Short mmCIF file of C-alpha atoms and ligand atoms in Angstrom, two decimals:
data_model
loop_
_atom_site.label_atom_id
_atom_site.label_comp_id
_atom_site.label_asym_id
_atom_site.label_seq_id
_atom_site.Cartn_x
_atom_site.Cartn_y
_atom_site.Cartn_z
CA MET A 1 95.81 65.88 -88.65
CA SER A 2 99.48 65.18 -89.45
CA ARG A 3 100.09 64.08 -93.05
CA ALA A 4 103.11 62.11 -92.01
CA ILE A 5 102.72 58.66 -91.06
CA GLY A 6 104.64 55.96 -88.80
CA ILE A 7 105.18 52.51 -90.36
CA ASP A 8 106.04 49.45 -88.57
CA LEU A 9 107.46 47.26 -91.36
CA GLY A 10 107.34 43.95 -89.72
CA THR A 11 108.81 40.55 -90.77
CA THR A 12 105.31 38.92 -90.63
CA TYR A 13 103.02 41.89 -90.16
CA SER A 14 103.20 45.67 -90.80
CA ALA A 15 101.11 48.43 -89.38
CA MET A 16 100.76 52.21 -89.87
CA ALA A 17 99.48 54.96 -87.68
CA VAL A 18 99.03 58.83 -87.75
CA VAL A 19 98.52 61.43 -85.07
CA GLY A 20 95.19 62.73 -85.16
CA ASP A 21 94.05 66.38 -84.38
CA ASP A 22 93.63 65.65 -80.82
CA GLY A 23 97.42 64.89 -80.64
CA ALA A 24 96.86 61.23 -80.08
CA PRO A 25 98.24 58.61 -82.60
CA ARG A 26 95.85 56.03 -83.88
CA ILE A 27 96.14 52.96 -86.22
CA ILE A 28 95.35 53.36 -89.85
CA ASP A 29 93.22 50.44 -90.98
CA ASN A 30 94.20 49.00 -94.36
CA ALA A 31 91.76 48.81 -97.30
CA GLU A 32 90.40 45.56 -95.91
CA GLY A 33 89.71 46.94 -92.55
CA GLU A 34 92.54 45.33 -90.84
CA ALA A 35 94.80 47.02 -88.19
CA THR A 36 97.83 45.07 -89.41
CA THR A 37 98.77 43.92 -93.06
CA PRO A 38 100.62 40.58 -93.53
CA SER A 39 104.01 41.46 -95.01
CA VAL A 40 103.49 38.91 -97.77
CA VAL A 41 103.63 39.34 -101.46
CA LEU A 42 101.99 37.19 -104.17
CA PHE A 43 103.41 37.47 -107.53
CA GLN A 44 100.75 37.23 -110.22
CA ASP A 45 101.59 37.39 -113.93
CA ILE A 46 98.92 39.14 -115.89
CA ASP A 47 99.48 39.45 -119.65
CA GLY A 48 103.28 39.36 -119.19
CA LYS A 49 103.36 41.94 -116.37
CA ASP A 50 103.74 41.57 -112.80
CA SER A 51 100.67 42.35 -110.64
CA PRO A 52 101.73 41.86 -107.12
CA MET A 53 99.39 41.26 -104.31
CA VAL A 54 100.04 42.22 -100.78
CA GLY A 55 98.54 41.28 -97.46
CA SER A 56 95.96 38.73 -96.22
CA MET A 57 94.99 37.28 -99.65
CA ALA A 58 98.75 36.79 -100.44
CA LYS A 59 99.29 35.09 -97.19
CA HIS A 60 96.47 32.61 -97.69
CA MET A 61 97.92 31.89 -101.12
CA ALA A 62 101.22 31.02 -99.70
CA ALA A 63 100.01 27.32 -99.05
CA SER A 64 98.72 26.72 -102.47
CA GLN A 65 101.26 28.77 -104.41
CA PRO A 66 104.46 28.73 -102.39
CA MET A 67 106.71 29.40 -105.44
CA ASP A 68 104.96 32.78 -106.22
CA VAL A 69 104.87 34.12 -102.70
CA VAL A 70 107.55 35.94 -100.78
CA GLN A 71 107.31 35.98 -97.09
CA PHE A 72 109.81 37.15 -94.28
CA VAL A 73 111.64 39.44 -96.72
CA LYS A 74 112.78 41.37 -93.75
CA ARG A 75 115.25 38.74 -92.79
CA HIS A 76 117.09 39.27 -96.20
CA MET A 77 117.27 43.05 -95.94
CA GLY A 78 121.01 44.11 -96.76
CA ASP A 79 121.68 40.64 -98.23
CA PRO A 80 123.22 41.27 -101.63
CA ASN A 81 122.71 37.70 -102.74
CA TRP A 82 119.08 37.29 -102.07
CA ARG A 83 116.90 37.73 -105.18
CA PHE A 84 113.27 36.62 -106.11
CA ASP A 85 112.55 35.88 -109.70
CA SER A 86 109.07 36.57 -110.81
CA ALA A 87 107.87 35.64 -114.37
CA ASN A 88 108.97 38.96 -115.52
CA TYR A 89 111.65 40.65 -113.27
CA THR A 90 114.27 39.80 -110.69
CA TYR A 91 113.43 41.54 -107.20
CA THR A 92 115.94 42.62 -104.53
CA PRO A 93 114.87 42.51 -100.89
CA GLU A 94 114.38 46.30 -101.03
CA GLU A 95 112.03 46.10 -104.05
CA VAL A 96 109.87 43.48 -102.32
CA SER A 97 109.70 45.54 -99.13
CA ALA A 98 108.89 48.48 -101.32
CA LEU A 99 105.90 46.77 -102.74
CA ILE A 100 104.68 46.10 -99.08
CA LEU A 101 105.27 49.73 -98.37
CA LYS A 102 103.52 50.84 -101.56
CA ARG A 103 100.43 48.92 -100.54
CA LEU A 104 100.47 50.75 -97.10
CA LYS A 105 100.96 54.03 -98.90
CA GLN A 106 97.96 53.50 -101.06
CA ASP A 107 95.67 52.35 -98.26
CA ALA A 108 96.96 55.36 -96.11
CA GLY A 109 96.02 57.67 -98.91
CA GLN A 110 92.64 56.10 -99.28
CA ALA A 111 91.89 56.33 -95.49
CA LEU A 112 93.29 59.93 -94.89
CA GLY A 113 92.56 61.38 -98.44
CA GLY A 114 95.22 62.44 -100.78
CA SER A 115 98.74 61.29 -101.29
CA ILE A 116 100.73 60.38 -98.27
CA ASP A 117 104.42 60.91 -98.87
CA ASP A 118 106.28 61.41 -95.57
CA ALA A 119 106.92 58.56 -93.30
CA VAL A 120 109.05 57.39 -90.36
CA ILE A 121 109.77 53.63 -90.81
CA THR A 122 110.79 51.47 -87.76
CA VAL A 123 113.75 48.98 -87.73
CA PRO A 124 114.83 46.54 -85.17
CA ALA A 125 117.34 48.30 -82.82
CA TYR A 126 119.74 45.67 -83.68
CA PHE A 127 119.74 46.32 -87.39
CA ASP A 128 123.15 47.39 -88.61
CA ASP A 129 124.12 50.22 -90.95
CA ALA A 130 123.41 48.13 -94.11
CA ARG A 131 119.97 46.97 -93.12
CA ARG A 132 118.99 50.46 -92.12
CA THR A 133 120.12 51.81 -95.40
CA SER A 134 118.23 49.09 -97.15
CA THR A 135 114.97 49.96 -95.26
CA LYS A 136 115.41 53.69 -96.17
CA GLN A 137 115.88 52.59 -99.74
CA ALA A 138 112.80 50.40 -99.67
CA GLY A 139 110.88 53.47 -98.53
CA GLN A 140 112.18 55.67 -101.35
CA ILE A 141 111.70 53.07 -103.94
CA ALA A 142 107.93 52.90 -102.73
CA GLY A 143 107.74 56.66 -103.22
CA PHE A 144 108.02 57.73 -99.68
CA ASN A 145 110.04 60.56 -98.25
CA VAL A 146 111.75 58.89 -95.39
CA LEU A 147 111.99 61.14 -92.59
CA ARG A 148 113.88 58.81 -90.42
CA VAL A 149 114.30 55.22 -89.53
CA LEU A 150 113.45 54.73 -86.01
CA ASN A 151 114.17 51.86 -83.52
CA GLU A 152 111.12 49.77 -82.80
CA PRO A 153 111.60 49.54 -79.02
CA THR A 154 112.17 53.28 -78.89
CA ALA A 155 108.91 53.73 -80.83
CA ALA A 156 107.20 51.35 -78.56
CA ALA A 157 108.39 53.09 -75.40
CA ILE A 158 107.19 56.56 -76.90
CA SER A 159 103.73 55.26 -77.36
CA TYR A 160 103.71 53.67 -73.81
CA GLY A 161 105.15 56.82 -72.26
CA LEU A 162 102.75 59.16 -73.92
CA ASP A 163 99.81 57.19 -72.71
CA HIS A 164 100.93 56.66 -69.22
CA ASP A 165 102.98 59.73 -68.53
CA ARG A 166 105.20 57.61 -66.17
CA ASP A 167 108.81 58.29 -65.62
CA GLY A 168 111.52 55.84 -64.89
CA VAL A 169 113.24 53.07 -66.43
CA ILE A 170 111.59 50.95 -69.05
CA LEU A 171 112.85 47.54 -70.25
CA VAL A 172 111.28 46.74 -73.58
CA TYR A 173 111.29 43.07 -74.55
CA ASP A 174 110.20 42.85 -78.24
CA LEU A 175 109.72 39.29 -79.64
CA GLY A 176 108.11 39.87 -83.20
CA GLY A 177 107.79 37.53 -86.10
CA GLY A 178 111.43 37.43 -87.27
CA THR A 179 113.51 39.40 -84.84
CA PHE A 180 114.11 39.99 -81.06
CA ASP A 181 115.24 43.08 -79.31
CA VAL A 182 115.82 44.16 -75.90
CA THR A 183 116.11 47.76 -74.93
CA ALA A 184 116.55 49.69 -71.54
CA LEU A 185 115.35 53.30 -71.72
CA ARG A 186 115.16 56.14 -69.24
CA VAL A 187 112.15 58.30 -69.40
CA ASN A 188 112.03 61.60 -67.78
CA GLY A 189 109.00 63.64 -68.78
CA ASN A 190 109.17 63.73 -72.62
CA ASP A 191 112.86 62.92 -72.65
CA TYR A 192 113.77 59.37 -73.75
CA GLU A 193 117.25 58.17 -73.26
CA VAL A 194 118.18 54.68 -74.63
CA LEU A 195 120.70 53.21 -72.13
CA ALA A 196 121.47 49.95 -73.80
CA THR A 197 120.21 47.71 -76.65
CA ASP A 198 120.88 44.27 -77.92
CA GLY A 199 119.12 41.58 -79.92
CA ASN A 200 119.12 38.91 -82.55
CA ARG A 201 117.84 39.73 -85.99
CA ASN A 202 117.22 36.08 -86.65
CA LEU A 203 115.06 34.95 -83.76
CA GLY A 204 111.35 35.35 -83.69
CA GLY A 205 107.97 33.71 -84.03
CA PHE A 206 109.16 32.16 -87.33
CA ASP A 207 111.72 29.91 -85.35
CA PHE A 208 108.96 28.96 -82.99
CA ASP A 209 106.76 27.92 -85.99
CA ASN A 210 109.64 25.92 -87.33
CA ALA A 211 109.82 23.97 -83.93
CA LEU A 212 106.06 23.23 -84.04
CA MET A 213 106.22 22.19 -87.68
CA GLN A 214 109.17 19.77 -86.69
CA ILE A 215 106.87 18.36 -83.88
CA VAL A 216 104.07 17.75 -86.50
CA ALA A 217 106.27 16.36 -89.16
CA ASP A 218 107.90 13.88 -86.73
CA ASP A 219 104.43 12.62 -85.62
CA VAL A 220 103.27 12.30 -89.19
CA ALA A 221 106.46 10.45 -90.05
CA ALA A 222 105.82 8.13 -87.13
CA GLN A 223 102.34 7.56 -88.46
CA GLY A 224 103.71 6.61 -91.82
CA GLY A 225 103.97 9.82 -93.76
CA GLU A 226 107.83 10.45 -94.29
CA GLY A 227 109.29 13.65 -95.78
CA LEU A 228 106.68 16.18 -95.19
CA LEU A 229 109.00 19.10 -94.79
CA ALA A 230 110.81 18.26 -97.91
CA ASP A 231 107.67 18.82 -99.92
CA PRO A 232 107.38 22.59 -100.59
CA VAL A 233 103.65 22.60 -100.95
CA ALA A 234 103.01 20.43 -97.89
CA ALA A 235 105.62 22.38 -95.91
CA ALA A 236 103.92 25.87 -96.82
CA ASP A 237 100.56 24.40 -95.81
CA LEU A 238 101.92 23.17 -92.48
CA ARG A 239 103.74 26.50 -91.78
CA GLU A 240 100.26 28.27 -91.80
CA LYS A 241 98.69 25.50 -89.70
CA ALA A 242 101.52 25.49 -87.26
CA GLU A 243 101.38 29.24 -86.86
CA MET A 244 97.66 28.94 -85.92
CA ALA A 245 98.24 26.12 -83.59
CA LYS A 246 101.08 28.04 -81.89
CA ARG A 247 98.68 30.90 -81.38
CA ALA A 248 95.96 28.65 -79.94
CA LEU A 249 98.50 27.17 -77.60
CA SER A 250 98.93 30.69 -76.01
CA ASN A 251 95.53 30.20 -74.81
CA VAL A 252 94.75 26.58 -74.42
CA PRO A 253 96.93 23.69 -73.13
CA GLN A 254 96.61 21.59 -76.19
CA THR A 255 95.39 21.70 -79.71
CA SER A 256 95.27 19.43 -82.91
CA VAL A 257 96.79 20.04 -86.30
CA TYR A 258 95.14 18.23 -89.31
CA VAL A 259 97.36 17.60 -92.27
CA THR A 260 96.73 15.91 -95.64
CA PHE A 261 99.92 14.52 -97.12
CA GLN A 262 100.39 12.16 -100.09
CA GLY A 263 96.69 11.51 -100.08
CA ASN A 264 96.48 10.56 -96.45
CA ASN A 265 94.84 12.49 -93.47
CA TYR A 266 96.81 12.77 -90.28
CA ARG A 267 95.77 14.30 -86.93
CA VAL A 268 98.55 15.33 -84.62
CA ARG A 269 97.83 16.44 -81.06
CA VAL A 270 100.37 19.11 -79.64
CA THR A 271 100.42 20.13 -76.00
CA ARG A 272 101.69 23.44 -74.87
CA GLN A 273 104.14 21.56 -72.66
CA ALA A 274 105.62 19.77 -75.81
CA PHE A 275 105.82 23.02 -77.65
CA GLU A 276 107.45 24.78 -74.74
CA ASP A 277 109.96 21.95 -74.23
CA ALA A 278 110.92 22.16 -78.01
CA THR A 279 111.47 25.91 -77.83
CA GLN A 280 113.05 26.12 -74.35
CA SER A 281 116.38 27.08 -75.98
CA LEU A 282 114.94 29.93 -77.96
CA ILE A 283 113.50 31.40 -74.79
CA ASN A 284 116.73 31.04 -72.98
CA GLN A 285 118.51 32.87 -75.73
CA THR A 286 116.17 35.82 -75.09
CA ARG A 287 116.69 35.49 -71.50
CA ASP A 288 120.55 35.75 -71.92
CA THR A 289 120.04 38.95 -74.09
CA VAL A 290 117.84 40.53 -71.30
CA LEU A 291 120.60 39.96 -68.89
CA ASP A 292 123.27 41.26 -71.13
CA VAL A 293 121.26 44.46 -71.65
CA MET A 294 120.86 44.92 -68.01
CA ASP A 295 124.46 44.56 -67.73
CA ASP A 296 125.29 46.99 -70.34
CA ALA A 297 123.04 49.58 -68.95
CA GLY A 298 124.47 49.04 -65.45
CA LEU A 299 120.93 48.31 -64.11
CA GLU A 300 119.72 45.97 -61.32
CA TRP A 301 116.12 44.72 -61.36
CA GLY A 302 115.37 47.16 -58.62
CA ASP A 303 116.19 50.09 -60.91
CA VAL A 304 113.50 49.00 -63.61
CA ASP A 305 110.13 50.57 -63.02
CA HIS A 306 108.20 49.21 -66.12
CA LEU A 307 108.58 46.05 -68.12
CA LEU A 308 107.06 46.28 -71.66
CA LEU A 309 106.47 43.09 -73.55
CA VAL A 310 105.79 43.87 -77.26
CA GLY A 311 105.85 41.95 -80.48
CA GLY A 312 103.16 39.32 -81.21
CA SER A 313 105.31 36.45 -79.87
CA SER A 314 105.32 38.03 -76.45
CA ARG A 315 101.82 36.63 -76.26
CA MET A 316 103.22 33.19 -75.53
CA PRO A 317 102.72 32.45 -71.88
CA MET A 318 106.26 31.17 -71.47
CA VAL A 319 107.67 34.68 -72.35
CA ARG A 320 105.54 36.41 -69.69
CA GLU A 321 106.50 33.65 -67.11
CA MET A 322 110.18 33.83 -67.86
CA MET A 323 110.35 37.41 -67.61
CA GLN A 324 108.36 37.59 -64.46
CA GLU A 325 110.51 35.07 -62.73
CA LEU A 326 113.69 36.56 -64.03
CA SER A 327 112.71 40.19 -62.87
CA GLY A 328 110.34 39.56 -60.03
CA LYS A 329 108.17 42.13 -61.80
CA ARG A 330 104.76 42.01 -63.41
CA PRO A 331 104.91 43.08 -67.06
CA GLU A 332 102.60 45.96 -68.05
CA THR A 333 99.46 44.57 -69.60
CA ASP A 334 97.72 47.59 -71.18
CA VAL A 335 100.06 47.72 -74.19
CA ASN A 336 98.90 46.31 -77.65
CA PRO A 337 101.91 44.33 -78.77
CA ASP A 338 100.88 44.54 -82.41
CA GLU A 339 100.31 48.35 -82.39
CA ALA A 340 102.65 50.07 -80.11
CA VAL A 341 105.52 50.39 -82.47
CA ALA A 342 103.48 52.00 -85.28
CA LEU A 343 101.88 54.35 -82.83
CA GLY A 344 105.21 55.67 -81.51
CA ALA A 345 106.43 55.88 -85.11
CA ALA A 346 103.61 58.17 -85.91
CA VAL A 347 104.44 60.42 -83.17
CA GLN A 348 108.06 60.76 -84.26
CA ALA A 349 106.81 61.33 -87.92
CA THR A 350 104.82 64.11 -86.72
CA LEU A 351 107.57 65.56 -84.82
CA GLU A 352 110.04 65.20 -87.66
CA SER A 353 107.74 66.72 -90.25
CA GLN A 354 107.55 70.04 -88.13
CA GLY A 355 110.87 71.01 -89.62
CA ASP A 356 114.55 71.11 -89.17
CA GLY A 357 114.94 67.76 -87.43
CA ALA A 358 114.79 69.41 -83.89
CA PRO A 359 111.50 68.09 -82.46
CA THR A 360 109.74 70.98 -80.87
CA MET A 361 106.13 70.06 -81.24
CA THR A 362 104.05 69.09 -78.23
CA ILE A 363 101.98 66.01 -78.32
CA GLY A 364 99.20 65.37 -75.78
CA GLY A 365 99.81 68.64 -73.99
CA GLY A 366 103.27 68.07 -72.43
CA SER A 367 106.63 69.47 -73.25
CA PRO A 368 108.52 68.54 -76.38
CA ILE A 369 109.76 65.04 -77.01
CA THR A 370 113.46 64.42 -77.37
CA ILE A 371 115.08 61.14 -78.05
CA GLN A 372 118.49 60.14 -77.30
CA ASP A 373 119.23 56.89 -79.02
CA VAL A 374 122.45 54.56 -78.92
CA THR A 375 124.34 52.66 -81.52
CA SER A 376 123.57 48.93 -81.80
CA GLN A 377 126.98 47.98 -83.32
CA GLY A 378 130.51 48.80 -82.51
CA LEU A 379 132.47 50.41 -85.38
CA GLY A 380 136.18 50.11 -85.91
CA THR A 381 139.06 49.75 -88.39
CA ILE A 382 141.91 47.36 -88.83
CA SER A 383 145.31 48.35 -87.73
CA VAL A 384 148.64 46.79 -87.02
CA ASP A 385 149.81 46.46 -83.52
CA LYS A 386 153.15 48.16 -83.34
CA ASP A 387 154.75 45.75 -80.95
CA THR A 388 153.35 42.35 -82.21
CA ARG A 389 152.95 43.32 -85.93
CA GLN A 390 149.67 41.42 -85.71
CA ASP A 391 146.48 42.84 -87.26
CA ILE A 392 144.20 44.17 -84.64
CA ASN A 393 140.68 45.70 -84.80
CA VAL A 394 140.53 49.18 -83.17
CA VAL A 395 137.06 50.06 -81.86
CA LEU A 396 136.42 53.66 -82.52
CA ILE A 397 132.71 53.75 -81.63
CA PRO A 398 131.66 51.11 -79.03
CA ARG A 399 128.25 49.59 -78.97
CA ASN A 400 125.66 51.53 -76.94
CA THR A 401 127.36 54.89 -77.59
CA GLN A 402 124.79 57.76 -77.63
CA ILE A 403 124.04 59.09 -81.25
CA PRO A 404 124.59 61.14 -83.10
CA CYS A 405 128.16 60.87 -82.40
CA MET A 406 131.80 61.45 -83.89
CA LYS A 407 134.92 59.60 -82.55
CA SER A 408 138.30 59.76 -83.96
CA GLU A 409 141.66 58.02 -83.49
CA VAL A 410 145.18 58.83 -84.77
CA PHE A 411 147.23 56.11 -86.55
CA TYR A 412 150.74 56.40 -87.86
CA THR A 413 152.16 55.54 -91.34
CA MET A 414 154.24 52.48 -91.61
CA HIS A 415 156.70 53.31 -94.29
CA ASP A 416 158.54 56.40 -95.55
CA ASN A 417 156.68 58.15 -98.32
CA GLN A 418 153.78 55.83 -97.93
CA GLN A 419 151.46 56.51 -100.83
CA HIS A 420 148.25 54.99 -99.72
CA ILE A 421 146.23 54.62 -96.63
CA ARG A 422 143.63 51.89 -96.44
CA VAL A 423 140.62 52.18 -94.13
CA ASP A 424 138.85 49.02 -93.30
CA VAL A 425 135.60 49.75 -91.64
CA THR A 426 134.67 46.98 -89.24
CA GLN A 427 131.50 46.16 -87.36
CA GLY A 428 131.71 44.41 -84.18
CA ASP A 429 133.03 44.77 -80.52
CA SER A 430 136.22 42.41 -80.63
CA ASN A 431 139.70 43.40 -80.86
CA ASN A 432 140.32 40.32 -82.96
CA PRO A 433 139.69 40.97 -86.67
CA ASP A 434 138.45 37.38 -87.10
CA PHE A 435 135.35 38.24 -84.85
CA VAL A 436 134.26 41.31 -86.68
CA ALA A 437 132.88 42.00 -90.03
CA ILE A 438 134.42 44.23 -92.59
CA ILE A 439 131.48 46.44 -93.98
CA GLY A 440 133.41 48.73 -96.18
CA ALA A 441 136.93 49.62 -97.23
CA THR A 442 138.54 52.56 -98.99
CA GLU A 443 142.03 53.46 -100.20
CA LEU A 444 143.16 57.08 -100.15
CA GLN A 445 146.12 58.83 -101.58
CA LEU A 446 148.62 60.19 -99.17
CA PRO A 447 151.25 62.93 -100.01
CA PRO A 448 154.95 61.88 -99.16
CA HIS A 449 155.73 62.05 -95.51
CA PRO A 450 158.23 60.21 -93.34
CA LYS A 451 157.29 56.94 -91.70
CA GLY A 452 155.32 57.56 -88.48
CA SER A 453 153.25 60.42 -89.68
CA PRO A 454 150.16 60.83 -87.98
CA VAL A 455 146.70 60.32 -89.76
CA GLU A 456 143.39 60.89 -88.15
CA ILE A 457 140.32 58.81 -88.94
CA ILE A 458 137.07 60.19 -87.96
CA TYR A 459 133.81 58.19 -87.79
CA ARG A 460 130.39 59.59 -87.50
CA TYR A 461 127.07 58.05 -86.91
CA ASP A 462 124.04 60.08 -87.97
CA ILE A 463 120.63 60.06 -86.31
CA ASP A 464 119.63 57.05 -88.62
CA GLN A 465 122.83 55.24 -87.53
CA ILE A 466 124.31 55.46 -91.04
CA VAL A 467 128.08 55.78 -90.98
CA GLN A 468 130.34 58.52 -92.53
CA VAL A 469 134.11 58.31 -92.50
CA GLU A 470 136.73 61.01 -92.97
CA VAL A 471 140.39 60.96 -92.98
CA ILE A 472 142.64 63.77 -92.17
CA ASP A 473 146.35 64.11 -92.85
CA LEU A 474 147.61 65.69 -89.58
CA THR A 475 150.86 66.70 -91.01
CA THR A 476 149.30 68.99 -93.58
CA HIS A 477 145.94 69.29 -91.77
CA GLN A 478 144.23 68.56 -94.87
CA SER A 479 141.16 66.19 -95.29
CA LEU A 480 142.05 63.24 -97.44
CA GLY A 481 138.45 62.45 -98.15
CA GLU A 482 135.01 61.89 -96.65
CA PHE A 483 132.93 58.98 -97.69
CA GLU A 484 129.73 57.07 -96.69
CA ILE A 485 130.93 53.52 -96.64
CA ASP A 486 130.39 51.92 -99.99
CA ARG A 487 128.57 48.92 -98.93
CA GLU A 488 128.54 46.02 -101.33
CA SER A 489 125.26 45.05 -99.74
CA ASN A 490 123.43 48.12 -100.61
CA LEU A 491 121.90 49.46 -103.77
CA ASP A 492 123.67 52.45 -105.43
CA GLN A 493 121.72 55.58 -106.38
CA GLY A 494 121.24 54.53 -109.89
CA GLU A 495 119.81 51.21 -108.82
CA VAL A 496 117.25 53.05 -106.37
CA HIS A 497 116.28 55.12 -109.23
CA GLU A 498 115.66 52.18 -111.61
CA ALA A 499 113.83 50.10 -108.80
CA SER A 500 111.60 53.19 -108.12
CA ALA A 501 110.64 53.26 -111.71
CA HIS A 502 109.78 49.64 -111.89
CA VAL A 503 107.74 49.84 -108.62
CA ALA A 504 106.00 52.95 -109.67
CA GLY A 505 104.80 51.09 -112.91
CA LEU A 506 103.15 48.32 -110.93
CA THR A 507 99.62 48.14 -109.75
CA ILE A 508 99.30 46.52 -106.31
CA GLU A 509 96.26 44.59 -105.24
N1 ATP B 601 98.63 34.75 -79.53
C1 ATP B 601 99.89 34.42 -80.03
N2 ATP B 601 100.58 33.50 -79.58
C2 ATP B 601 101.99 33.35 -80.04
N3 ATP B 601 102.36 33.96 -81.08
C3 ATP B 601 101.59 34.86 -81.63
C4 ATP B 601 100.46 35.24 -81.16
N4 ATP B 601 99.94 36.22 -81.90
C5 ATP B 601 100.91 36.55 -82.78
N5 ATP B 601 101.85 35.69 -82.63
C6 ATP B 601 103.10 35.72 -83.42
O1 ATP B 601 103.65 36.95 -83.38
C7 ATP B 601 104.52 37.19 -84.62
C8 ATP B 601 104.09 38.54 -85.19
O2 ATP B 601 104.48 39.50 -84.35
P1 ATP B 601 104.68 40.84 -84.86
O3 ATP B 601 103.59 41.41 -85.74
O4 ATP B 601 105.06 41.79 -83.58
O5 ATP B 601 106.02 40.69 -85.70
P2 ATP B 601 106.59 41.58 -86.69
O6 ATP B 601 106.58 42.95 -86.45
O7 ATP B 601 106.04 41.01 -88.03
O8 ATP B 601 108.07 40.99 -86.85
P3 ATP B 601 109.46 41.78 -86.48
O9 ATP B 601 109.12 42.78 -85.41
O10 ATP B 601 110.37 40.61 -85.86
O11 ATP B 601 109.92 42.34 -87.67
C9 ATP B 601 104.10 36.03 -85.46
O12 ATP B 601 105.11 35.03 -85.39
C10 ATP B 601 102.79 35.38 -84.95
O13 ATP B 601 102.81 33.96 -85.08
MG1 MG B 602 107.62 44.20 -85.12
#
C-alpha cells in the first residue's frame, strides 16, 4: 500500500484516501469511523493552553459555543486580515487549516499504522496563486510533506476515469460547501487534458444555507420574533438546522424547522419550491459559469460525453434538473459526490511519491497517467501605452493556458539612464488596470542604457500554479533577478516555521 495519501480539504467537510495494494483508491475513515470529517475547529482552553477539537463534535458545539468555533476557514485562505483569537493565541487561516489537517494526519496514521507524511492536497480549480500557496503552507504547518496541490475537478475526473475507463470529454460541475467550479477535460486512455476551468470561490452550500436561514428568520419575525439573525447564538443554532432542512428538501417536498428564540418556540414550514425560488439566482450563476467554460473550451453539448456532478450541494434536485435541461444529457449517477475528489487525490499522491515528478506508475493495470492542467487566472503586468501614455495591463499568460508554462514579453525603458524597472504582477484577464488585482510588485536596478532599451519579463507557472518572475536586460543579456512574488497575503518562511512549532505543540482531539 502507498504511504502517500490524498486529502480533499473542503470548506465544510474534508476527506482522505489511499491507494491500496490492489491499485484501487479507497477512503480512509476518521477515528470516529466517518468517511468525511467536518472542517470545524472548537478551541477549548485547558489550563491556559489551547486544546483544539476538530470534526463532528466540534461542529455540534458550534451552536452552543459559536465564539469558540471556527467554520468555513477555507473561505479565508490567503486573506492577510483574517485572524482568530483563542484564549491563548492568534491564529491565521493557514494555522486553523493546519489543525484540521493535523487531525486527518493523526487519524490516517492510526488507520494505516505509522506516521503518514506525504500528501497531495486538493484546491478549487479557481484558487489563485496566493490561496494555493496558503494551502500548501497549511499542509507544511501540519507536518506534511506536500507533494502537490491538485485541482479538485481534475481529481474527481481521475477517480471517475479510473473506475469507468471511458474516453471522451468530461464536464465536471462541482458545487461544494463553499466553492463552485466547472471544468472541462478530455480523457484519452490515462491522459487527462484540462480544456478550460472557471468558478466562484465564494459560492457554495453555505450560501444556500443563508437563503434558508433568511426564509426561516423572516417567518419567525412575522410570528413576532424579531432579530433572530442578529443574535449570534440563535443564528449559529439556526445555521445547523437550516443545513439539515436543506438536505431534507433534497428528498422531500417540504419540511419544518423548529426554533427557540427569546424563550418562545416557533415552527416554520419550508417547501422545496420556496427554497428553490429563493436560491434561483445562485443556480443561475452556476449555469452562466457552465456556459462560459463551454465557450472557453470551444465545446458544443454534442462534444460532451460525460457530465459529472460532484460536491455535496450537487445533490439538490434543482442542480440536476438545471444541468439536464441545459445540456440535454443525463448526469452520471454512479459517482459519490463526497468521495470522488479524495480518491483522485490519492491516485495522484501515489504517482507523485514514486519519484521525480514524472508519473510513471500504473494504477489499475492501464498505462501511466498523465495530467495536463491549465491556469485558472490570467497573469500580466502594468505597462504604459506608448501612444496614449495611459497605464494598461498586458496579459502575459492568459487564463486556461496549459501548465507548466513560461511566457515572456519585451518592454522598453522610458528614459535615458533609467535606474529602476518596476514589475507589477497582475492577476486577471482585462487590459484595464482597474479590473485586475496587483498580487505582487518588485523594483529592480537597471544599468545605464539609452531610452527605449529592451527588457524582457518572463513569467513561469509551475505545476502547482505558483508563479515565478524573471527580468532580463536584453542590452547586456543579463538576468536582473528572479523572484517568487512576494505576496503580502502569504506567510513568509519564518512565519511558517513558527506556526509549525505552535501546531506541533498542540494535542488535537
Ligand atoms: N443531500 C444534500 N442536499 C443538499 N445539500 C447537501 C446534501 N448533502 C450535502 N449537502 C451540502 O453539501 C455541502 C458540502 O459539500 P462538500 O463536502 O462537497 O463540500 P466541501 O468539500 O466541504 O466544500 P468545497 O469543495 O466548496 O470546499 C454542504 O453545504 C452540505 O450542506
Ligand atoms: Mg469539495
